[in-house]
Coordinates of C-alpha atoms in Angstrom, one line a residue:
M1 CA -5.4 -72.7 76.0
T2 CA -8.4 -74.7 74.7
G3 CA -9.1 -77.6 72.5
N4 CA -10.0 -77.1 68.9
V5 CA -12.6 -74.3 69.3
V6 CA -15.5 -74.6 66.8
L7 CA -17.7 -71.8 68.3
E8 CA -17.1 -69.0 70.8
V9 CA -19.9 -66.5 71.6
G10 CA -20.3 -64.1 74.4
D11 CA -22.9 -61.5 75.4
W12 CA -24.9 -60.1 78.2
L13 CA -27.8 -62.4 79.3
M14 CA -30.7 -61.6 81.6
V15 CA -30.9 -64.3 84.2
E16 CA -33.8 -65.1 86.4
F17 CA -34.3 -67.3 89.5
R18 CA -30.5 -67.2 90.0
S19 CA -29.6 -69.3 87.0
F20 CA -29.1 -69.8 83.3
C21 CA -29.1 -73.1 81.5
L22 CA -28.1 -75.2 78.6
I23 CA -31.2 -77.0 77.6
D24 CA -32.2 -79.4 74.8
D25 CA -34.3 -77.7 72.2
P26 CA -37.3 -79.9 71.8
S27 CA -38.0 -78.5 68.3
A28 CA -34.7 -80.1 67.1
G29 CA -36.0 -83.6 67.7
T30 CA -34.2 -86.4 69.6
D31 CA -31.5 -88.6 68.3
Q32 CA -32.5 -92.0 69.9
P33 CA -32.1 -95.4 68.3
E34 CA -35.2 -96.7 66.7
G35 CA -37.5 -98.5 69.2
A36 CA -35.7 -96.9 72.2
P37 CA -37.8 -95.1 74.7
V38 CA -37.7 -91.4 74.0
E39 CA -36.4 -89.3 76.8
D40 CA -37.6 -85.7 77.2
V41 CA -35.9 -82.9 79.1
E42 CA -39.3 -82.1 80.6
D43 CA -38.9 -85.4 82.6
Y44 CA -35.8 -83.9 84.4
L45 CA -37.0 -80.3 85.1
P46 CA -36.1 -78.7 87.3
P47 CA -32.6 -80.1 87.6
P48 CA -31.6 -81.4 91.0
D49 CA -29.8 -79.2 93.5
P50 CA -26.0 -79.5 93.4
P51 CA -24.5 -81.9 95.8
E52 CA -22.7 -80.7 98.9
G53 CA -19.4 -79.0 98.1
H54 CA -20.6 -77.9 94.7
D55 CA -22.8 -74.8 93.9
L56 CA -22.0 -73.6 90.4
L57 CA -23.1 -76.5 88.1
T58 CA -25.8 -79.1 88.2
A59 CA -27.1 -81.4 85.5
A60 CA -29.7 -83.9 84.5
P61 CA -30.2 -85.5 81.0
G62 CA -30.9 -82.7 78.6
I63 CA -30.1 -79.8 80.9
V64 CA -27.2 -78.1 82.7
A65 CA -27.9 -75.3 85.1
I66 CA -25.3 -72.6 86.1
T67 CA -26.1 -70.9 89.4
T68 CA -25.6 -67.1 89.5
G69 CA -25.3 -64.8 92.4
V70 CA -27.8 -62.2 91.3
F71 CA -31.4 -63.4 91.5
R72 CA -32.4 -61.4 88.4
G73 CA -30.2 -59.3 86.3
M74 CA -27.7 -59.0 83.4
V75 CA -24.6 -61.2 83.6
H76 CA -21.9 -61.6 81.0
V77 CA -21.6 -65.1 79.6
T78 CA -19.1 -66.6 77.1
F79 CA -19.6 -70.1 75.7
R80 CA -16.7 -71.9 74.1
V81 CA -17.5 -75.0 72.2
S82 CA -14.6 -77.3 71.2
D83 CA -14.4 -80.6 69.5
T84 CA -11.7 -81.8 71.9
P85 CA -11.2 -81.4 75.7
P86 CA -9.6 -78.0 76.7
A87 CA -5.9 -78.4 77.1
T88 CA -5.7 -76.4 80.3
V89 CA -7.8 -75.1 83.1
D90 CA -7.6 -71.3 83.7
T91 CA -7.6 -70.8 87.5
E92 CA -5.8 -67.5 87.6
E93 CA -8.6 -65.0 86.9
W94 CA -11.6 -67.0 88.1
D95 CA -13.1 -67.3 91.6
T96 CA -14.8 -70.8 91.1
V97 CA -14.3 -73.5 88.5
E98 CA -16.5 -76.7 88.3
E99 CA -16.8 -79.4 85.8
L100 CA -19.3 -82.2 85.1
G101 CA -20.6 -84.5 82.5
F102 CA -23.8 -83.8 80.6
R103 CA -25.9 -86.0 78.3
A104 CA -27.6 -84.1 75.5
L105 CA -30.8 -85.8 74.4
S106 CA -31.4 -83.9 71.1
E107 CA -29.5 -82.6 68.2
S108 CA -29.6 -79.0 69.5
T109 CA -28.8 -77.5 72.9
R110 CA -29.6 -73.8 73.5
I111 CA -29.3 -71.2 76.2
A112 CA -32.2 -70.8 78.6
S113 CA -32.8 -68.5 81.5
G114 CA -34.9 -68.9 84.6
E115 CA -37.9 -70.6 83.2
F116 CA -36.0 -73.3 81.2
V117 CA -37.3 -71.9 77.9
P118 CA -34.6 -71.4 75.2
V119 CA -33.9 -67.7 74.7
V120 CA -31.9 -65.4 72.4
G121 CA -29.3 -63.2 74.0
A122 CA -29.7 -59.5 74.4
R123 CA -28.0 -58.8 71.0
G124 CA -28.9 -62.1 69.3
A125 CA -25.6 -63.8 70.1
F126 CA -26.9 -67.1 71.5
T127 CA -28.5 -68.6 68.5
D128 CA -26.3 -71.6 67.7
T129 CA -26.5 -75.0 69.2
L130 CA -23.8 -75.5 71.9
T131 CA -23.5 -79.3 71.3
A132 CA -21.4 -79.6 68.2
D133 CA -22.0 -83.4 67.8
G134 CA -25.7 -83.5 68.5
A135 CA -27.1 -85.9 71.1
G136 CA -24.5 -87.6 73.3
N137 CA -22.1 -87.1 76.2
Y138 CA -20.3 -83.8 76.8
G139 CA -18.0 -82.2 79.3
V140 CA -19.0 -78.9 80.7
R141 CA -16.6 -76.7 82.7
A142 CA -17.9 -73.4 84.1
Y143 CA -15.9 -70.5 85.5
E144 CA -17.3 -67.6 87.4
R145 CA -16.0 -64.3 88.7
G146 CA -17.9 -61.7 90.8
R147 CA -20.8 -63.9 91.7
H148 CA -20.7 -62.9 95.3
L149 CA -21.0 -59.1 94.5
A150 CA -24.8 -59.1 93.9
L151 CA -25.8 -62.2 95.9
G152 CA -29.6 -62.5 95.9
R153 CA -30.3 -59.1 94.5
S154 CA -32.8 -58.4 91.7
R155 CA -32.3 -55.9 89.0
S156 CA -34.3 -54.8 86.0
E157 CA -33.0 -54.7 82.4
D158 CA -32.7 -50.9 82.8
D159 CA -30.5 -51.1 85.9
D160 CA -26.7 -51.2 85.7
Y161 CA -25.4 -54.6 84.7
T162 CA -23.8 -56.8 87.3
R163 CA -20.1 -57.5 87.3
E164 CA -20.7 -61.2 87.2
R165 CA -18.7 -63.0 84.5
Y166 CA -19.0 -66.6 83.3
L167 CA -17.1 -68.8 80.9
V168 CA -18.7 -72.1 79.9
E169 CA -16.6 -74.6 78.0
I170 CA -18.3 -77.6 76.3
W171 CA -16.8 -80.5 74.4
P172 CA -17.9 -84.1 73.4
T173 CA -16.6 -87.0 75.5
G174 CA -17.9 -89.9 73.4
E175 CA -19.2 -92.8 75.6
R176 CA -17.6 -91.4 78.7
L177 CA -19.7 -89.3 81.2
L178 CA -17.3 -87.1 83.2
P179 CA -17.5 -87.2 87.0
R180 CA -18.4 -84.0 88.8
R181 CA -15.4 -82.1 90.3
R182 CA -14.7 -78.7 91.9
I183 CA -11.4 -77.5 90.5
K184 CA -11.2 -74.1 92.3
G185 CA -13.2 -72.2 94.8
Q186 CA -13.8 -71.8 98.5
A187 CA -16.6 -73.7 100.3
P188 CA -19.9 -72.8 98.5
P189 CA -21.7 -69.8 100.0
L190 CA -25.2 -70.1 101.3
L191 CA -27.5 -69.0 98.5
G192 CA -30.6 -68.4 100.5

């Protein structure tokens, strides 16, 4: 069960450099108080490595990176945007679940892959902003299944798609920035 879902979109996405991201779209402009220094996501790229004990999510202002198993290849991703926190955490069908807080710097946050440039999904599914309230604090919870199956491999767009599946839930948290937590999953594998 989830919070009040305002957008749910899923599709296959080509990932590169073992990741896909949520990244502020600089063309959308920032939502900073007048006279405040303007932050730019470029100041935080690439995002830092996840801390010990976490390997699925990492974040910096304006960007959240989700680490995949495949180095390059097609993975299936579903984004679920809610205007309230999800009511439950689904731990039954997923291998790993992590959650953290994310601060969006602009009015629009889009999907990016590999080179931190906003992209459109294989069938045009990922065109909407994933931050329903514009700039501000959000919770991000990522679920993964099958990430270990193609660990470190590289596939072209013509190869069979991976069996990696991801669900990313996003919701506004107001003034509160959620702490990082690993909800489910064994010790992170070495992603060399």
